[in-house]
Structures are given as C-alpha cells and as structure tokens.
Short mmCIF file of C-alpha atoms in Angstrom, two decimals:
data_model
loop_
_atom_site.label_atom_id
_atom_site.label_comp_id
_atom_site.label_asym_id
_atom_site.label_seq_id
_atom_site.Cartn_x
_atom_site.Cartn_y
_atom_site.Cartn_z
CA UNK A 278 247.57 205.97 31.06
CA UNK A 279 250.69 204.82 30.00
CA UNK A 280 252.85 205.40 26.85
CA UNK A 281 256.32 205.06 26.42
CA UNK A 282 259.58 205.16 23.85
CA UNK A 283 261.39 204.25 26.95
CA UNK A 284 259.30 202.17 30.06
CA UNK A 285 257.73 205.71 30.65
CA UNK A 286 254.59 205.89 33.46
CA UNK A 287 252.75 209.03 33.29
CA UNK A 288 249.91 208.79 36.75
CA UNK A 289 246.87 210.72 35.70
CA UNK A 290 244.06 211.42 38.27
CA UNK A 291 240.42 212.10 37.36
CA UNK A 292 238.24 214.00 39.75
CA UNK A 293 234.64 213.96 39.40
CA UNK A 294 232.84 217.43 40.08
CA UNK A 295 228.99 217.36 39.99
CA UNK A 296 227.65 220.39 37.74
CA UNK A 297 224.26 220.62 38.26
CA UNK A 298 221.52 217.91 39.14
CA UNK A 299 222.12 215.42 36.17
CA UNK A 300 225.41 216.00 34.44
CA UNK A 301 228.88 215.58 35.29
CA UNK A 302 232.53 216.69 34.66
CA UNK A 303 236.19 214.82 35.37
CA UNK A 304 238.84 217.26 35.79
CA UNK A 305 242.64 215.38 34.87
CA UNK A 306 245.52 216.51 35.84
CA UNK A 307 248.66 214.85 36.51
CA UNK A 308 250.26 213.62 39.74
CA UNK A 309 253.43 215.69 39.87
CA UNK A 310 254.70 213.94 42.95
CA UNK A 311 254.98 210.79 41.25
CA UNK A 312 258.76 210.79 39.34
CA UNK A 313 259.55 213.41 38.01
CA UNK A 314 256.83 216.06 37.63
CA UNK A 315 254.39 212.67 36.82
CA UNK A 316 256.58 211.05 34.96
CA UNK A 317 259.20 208.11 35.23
CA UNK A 318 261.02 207.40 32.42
CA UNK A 319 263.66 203.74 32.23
CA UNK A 320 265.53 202.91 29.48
CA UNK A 321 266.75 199.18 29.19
CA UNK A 322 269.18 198.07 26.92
CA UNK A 323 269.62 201.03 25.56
CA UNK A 324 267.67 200.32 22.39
CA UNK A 325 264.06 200.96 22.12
CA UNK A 326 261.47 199.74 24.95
CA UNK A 327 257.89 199.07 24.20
CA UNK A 328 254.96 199.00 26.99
CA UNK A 329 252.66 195.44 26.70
CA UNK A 330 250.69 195.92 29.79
CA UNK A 331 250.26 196.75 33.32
CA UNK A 332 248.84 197.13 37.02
CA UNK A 333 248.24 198.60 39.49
CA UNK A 334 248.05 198.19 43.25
CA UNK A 335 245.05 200.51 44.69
CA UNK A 336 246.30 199.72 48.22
CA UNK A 337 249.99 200.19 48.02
CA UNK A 338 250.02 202.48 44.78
CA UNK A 339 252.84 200.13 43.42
CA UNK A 340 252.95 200.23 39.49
CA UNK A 341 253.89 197.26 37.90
CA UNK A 342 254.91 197.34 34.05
CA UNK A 343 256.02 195.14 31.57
CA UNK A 344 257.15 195.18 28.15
CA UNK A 345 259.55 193.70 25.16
CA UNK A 346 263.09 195.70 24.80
CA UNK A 347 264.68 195.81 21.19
CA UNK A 348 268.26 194.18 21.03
CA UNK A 349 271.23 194.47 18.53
CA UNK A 350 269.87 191.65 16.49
CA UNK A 351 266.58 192.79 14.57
CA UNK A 352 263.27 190.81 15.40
CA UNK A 353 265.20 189.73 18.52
CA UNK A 354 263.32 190.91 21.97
CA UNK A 355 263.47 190.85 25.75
CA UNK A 356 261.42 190.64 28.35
CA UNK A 357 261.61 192.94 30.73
CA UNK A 358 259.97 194.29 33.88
CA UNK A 359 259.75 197.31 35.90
CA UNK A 360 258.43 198.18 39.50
CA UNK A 361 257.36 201.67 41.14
CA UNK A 362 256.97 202.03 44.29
CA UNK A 363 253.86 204.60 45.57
CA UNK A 364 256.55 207.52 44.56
CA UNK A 365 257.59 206.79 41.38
CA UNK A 366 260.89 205.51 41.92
CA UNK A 367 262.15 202.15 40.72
CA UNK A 368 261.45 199.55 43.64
CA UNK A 369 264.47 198.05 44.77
CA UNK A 370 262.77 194.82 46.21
CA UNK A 371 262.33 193.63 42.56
CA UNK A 372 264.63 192.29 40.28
CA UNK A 373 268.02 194.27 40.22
CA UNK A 374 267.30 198.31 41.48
CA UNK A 375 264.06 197.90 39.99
CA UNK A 376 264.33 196.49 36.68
CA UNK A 377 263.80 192.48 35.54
CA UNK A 378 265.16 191.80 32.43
CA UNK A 379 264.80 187.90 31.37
CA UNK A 380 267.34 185.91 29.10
CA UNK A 381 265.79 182.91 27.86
CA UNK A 382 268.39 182.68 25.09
CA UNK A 383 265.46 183.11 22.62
CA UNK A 384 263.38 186.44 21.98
CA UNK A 385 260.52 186.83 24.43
CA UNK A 386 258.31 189.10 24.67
CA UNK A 387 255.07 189.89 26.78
CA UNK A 388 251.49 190.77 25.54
CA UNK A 389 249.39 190.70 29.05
CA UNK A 390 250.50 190.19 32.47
CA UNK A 391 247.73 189.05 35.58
CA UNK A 392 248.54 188.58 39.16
CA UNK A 393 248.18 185.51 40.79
CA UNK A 394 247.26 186.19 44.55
CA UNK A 395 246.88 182.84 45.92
CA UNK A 396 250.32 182.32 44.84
CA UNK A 397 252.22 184.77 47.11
CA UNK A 398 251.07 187.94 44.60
CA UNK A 399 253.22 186.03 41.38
CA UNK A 400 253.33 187.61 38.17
CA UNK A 401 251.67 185.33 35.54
CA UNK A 402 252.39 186.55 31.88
CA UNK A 403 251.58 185.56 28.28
CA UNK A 404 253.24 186.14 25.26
CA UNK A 405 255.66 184.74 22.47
CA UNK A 406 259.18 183.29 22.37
CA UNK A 407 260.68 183.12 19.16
CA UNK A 408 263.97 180.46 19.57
CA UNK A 409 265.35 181.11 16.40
CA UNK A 410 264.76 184.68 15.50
CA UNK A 411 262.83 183.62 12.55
CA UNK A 412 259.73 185.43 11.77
CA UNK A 413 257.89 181.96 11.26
CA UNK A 414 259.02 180.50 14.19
CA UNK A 415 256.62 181.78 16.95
CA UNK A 416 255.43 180.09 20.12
CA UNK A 417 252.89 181.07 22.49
CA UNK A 418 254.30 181.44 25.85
CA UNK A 419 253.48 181.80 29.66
CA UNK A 420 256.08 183.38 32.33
CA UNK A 421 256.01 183.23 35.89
CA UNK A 422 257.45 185.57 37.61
CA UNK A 423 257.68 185.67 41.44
CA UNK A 424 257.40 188.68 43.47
CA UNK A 425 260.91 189.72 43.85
CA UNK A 426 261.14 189.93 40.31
CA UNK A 427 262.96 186.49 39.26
CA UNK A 428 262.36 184.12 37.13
CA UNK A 429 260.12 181.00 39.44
CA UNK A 430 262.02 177.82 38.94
CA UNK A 431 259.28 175.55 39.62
CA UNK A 432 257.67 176.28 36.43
CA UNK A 433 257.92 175.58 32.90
CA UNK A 434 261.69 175.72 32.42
CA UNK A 435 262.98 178.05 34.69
CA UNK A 436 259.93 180.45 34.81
CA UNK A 437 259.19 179.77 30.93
CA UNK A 438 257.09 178.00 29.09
CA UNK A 439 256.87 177.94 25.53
CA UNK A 440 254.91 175.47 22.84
CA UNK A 441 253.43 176.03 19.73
CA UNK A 442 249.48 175.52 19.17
CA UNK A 443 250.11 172.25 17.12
CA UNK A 444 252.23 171.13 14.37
CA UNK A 445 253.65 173.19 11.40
CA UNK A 446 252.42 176.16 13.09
CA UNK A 447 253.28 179.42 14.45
CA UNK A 448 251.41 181.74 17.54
CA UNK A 449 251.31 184.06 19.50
CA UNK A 450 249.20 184.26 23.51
CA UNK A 451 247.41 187.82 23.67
CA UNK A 452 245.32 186.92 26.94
CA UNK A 453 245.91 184.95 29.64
CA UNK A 454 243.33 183.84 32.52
CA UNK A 455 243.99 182.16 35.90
CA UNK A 456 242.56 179.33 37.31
CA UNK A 457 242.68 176.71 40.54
CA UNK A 458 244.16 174.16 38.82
CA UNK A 459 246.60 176.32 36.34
CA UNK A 460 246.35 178.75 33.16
CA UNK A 461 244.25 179.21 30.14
CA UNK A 462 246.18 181.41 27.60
CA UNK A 463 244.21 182.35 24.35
CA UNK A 464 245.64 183.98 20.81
CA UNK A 465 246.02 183.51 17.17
CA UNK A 466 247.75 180.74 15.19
CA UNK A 467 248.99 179.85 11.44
CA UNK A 468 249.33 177.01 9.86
CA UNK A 469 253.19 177.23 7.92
CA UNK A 470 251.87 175.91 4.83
CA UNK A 471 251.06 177.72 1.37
CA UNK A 472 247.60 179.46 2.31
CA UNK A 473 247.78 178.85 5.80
CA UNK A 474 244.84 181.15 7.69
CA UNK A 475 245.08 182.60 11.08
CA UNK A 476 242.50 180.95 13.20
CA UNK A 477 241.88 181.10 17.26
CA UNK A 478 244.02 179.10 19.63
CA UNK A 479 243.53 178.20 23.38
CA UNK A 480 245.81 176.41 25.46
CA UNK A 481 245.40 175.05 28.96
CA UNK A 482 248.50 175.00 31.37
CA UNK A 483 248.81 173.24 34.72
CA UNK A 484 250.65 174.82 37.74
CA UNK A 485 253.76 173.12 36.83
CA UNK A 486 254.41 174.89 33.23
CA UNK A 487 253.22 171.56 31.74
CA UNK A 488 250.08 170.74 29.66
CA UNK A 489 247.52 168.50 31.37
CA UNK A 490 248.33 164.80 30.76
CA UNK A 491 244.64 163.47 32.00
CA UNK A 492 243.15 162.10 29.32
CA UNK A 493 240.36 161.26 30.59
CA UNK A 494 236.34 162.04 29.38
CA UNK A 495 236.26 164.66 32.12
CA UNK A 496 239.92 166.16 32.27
CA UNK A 497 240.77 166.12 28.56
CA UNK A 498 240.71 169.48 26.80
CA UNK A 499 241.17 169.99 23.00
CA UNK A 500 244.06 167.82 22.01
CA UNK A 501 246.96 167.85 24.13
CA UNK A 502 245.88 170.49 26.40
CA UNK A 503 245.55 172.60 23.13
CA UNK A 504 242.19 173.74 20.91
CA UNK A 505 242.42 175.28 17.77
CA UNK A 506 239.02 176.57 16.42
CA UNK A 507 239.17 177.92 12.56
#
C-alpha cells in the first residue's frame, strides 16, 4: 500500500494463518525495518507530491515510485521518480541520491509506469504533458526512463514523447502496455469544440518514440498510429 502527501512508502506484510480446516485469516502488520518504523517519507520541490503508481522488485525488494510534484505555477507539474533500495533508503544508483525529477519545459506528469526487461530493466511510463499550462491543452505522453534514473535519449525527444490523439483535441494516457515492436498506450480524449464528448483513445508507439509510418494493409493501425473509438 502506498499513500502519500509527500512520495511516502508505507511496506505492509500479510501473513496467512490457517484457522481451522476451511477458513482463513491474514494478519498485517507493518515492516518496521523498512525507513523509518515502515515508513519513508521524500518531499520534492517542496510543494505537494502526489503518488501515480508503482513496483516492486520481489527479488531485490527495490521499490520503485513515481508521481507528479506541484510547482509555483498552478496546473503546472513534474515528473518525478523515486528509488528504495531493500531498506528503505533512497537508492543512490538512480537519478541524483535517489530522486529523478524530469524538466521537459512543459508540465508532465505520470499515470502508470511498466518495466521493460528486455530493455536492460527501462522504465516505460504513460501520462500527459501539458506545453502550455492550459487546461485544454493536454497530450498523451510516453517516458522512457533508463535504469539509472535519466532521461533515455534515444527516444522520443530526449526520453519524451508527447502527441495528441488527433486534431482539435485534448488527452490524457492512463495505461500503457509493452510490446516487441514498441508501445500501446490507451486513455481518454476530447474533441475542443462546443459539445465535444470524451471518447476512448489508443495509440501505438514504435521503439524509437515515433508512431509507425508503415502504411501498409498489414502494419497500419487506426490512422496515424492513432484510434479513436466514440
């Protein structure tokens, strides 16, 4: 479970205890040799931090989190990363002591993070960059993130990349899905016309931070690598 103000992890462990022949009972407690008495608690920026998502690594215990930090400017966001190592403790093999905190010179935020293990363990995030600060100015976005905790200049523009669903629209990428060939991220978008509805959106991204360009019967998906389905 975690919850935060701050980028606060709380490790709970559930133990099962059999009670009787058919029923069952999970006893939680919490770790207090993780942090501080189960807890680690960063603040970033100084103004408010927000969890998005998270994971986990069952064989090394390492706790990856990531999240949007508030800035000076309102609407304006950050992404930003943390890593734990098995104890707790900020990992200082990732970004600076711990902590990666992107500047994209646009707000950017995550909303799901996946791992990409064929590509050295890279951290493959979806979300929304906003380049304006403008509430109707929304972009679904995918971040790559190597191990170490910067940015991967190979892809998208330096680690980012960013495109709305389709024309006179705004978006946002909730879910995000890895494949051999590249990325499938999946959200909402609306149309920035008078009665414009939310509908579903799914975009396709190659390895490169680029959409597809075969446009062929076979390799062709939606219209420009993007599908929008009212």
């Amino acid at each position: 479970m975690i919850l935060m103000k701050n980028l606060t992890a709380f490790v709970v462990f559930g133990l099962l205890l059999l009670a009787g022949r058919s029923s069952a009972q999970v006893k939680i407690y919490i770790d207090k040799t993780f942090g501080t008495g189960g807890t680690t608690e960063v603040n970033i920026g100084g103004f408010n931090n927000e969890v998005t998502d998270y994971d986990i690594n069952h064989d090394s215990k390492i706790t990856t989190i990531c999240g949007k930090v508030s800035t000076a400017i309102p609407g304006m966001y950050t992404l930003a990363m943390i890593r734990l190592d098995s104890s707790g403790k900020l990992d200082n093999n990732f970004g600076t002591s711990g902590i990666f905190s992107a500047n994209w010179a646009a707000s950017d935020y995550p909303t799901a993070m996946d791992i990409h293990s064929d590509s050295g363990g890279m951290y493959i995030l979806a979300g929304v960059s906003n380049s304006l600060g403008l509430v109707d100015d929304h972009s679904p976005a995918l971040y790559r993130i190597q191990k170490n905790g910067t940015p991967d200049s190979g892809f998208g523009i330096n680690g980012k990349f960013a495109l709305q669903f389709q024309d006179q629209s705004t978006g946002e990428a909730d879910n995000i899905r890895i494949l051999d060939t590249g990325y499938v991220l999946c959200g909402q978008v609306k149309a920035n016309l008078p009665g414009g509805v939310t509908v579903f959106g799914v975009m396709r991204v190659d390895m490169h931070g680029t959409l597809p360009t075969d446009t062929s019967t076979t390799g062709k998906f939606g219209f420009g690598g993007r599908a929008v389905i009212p």
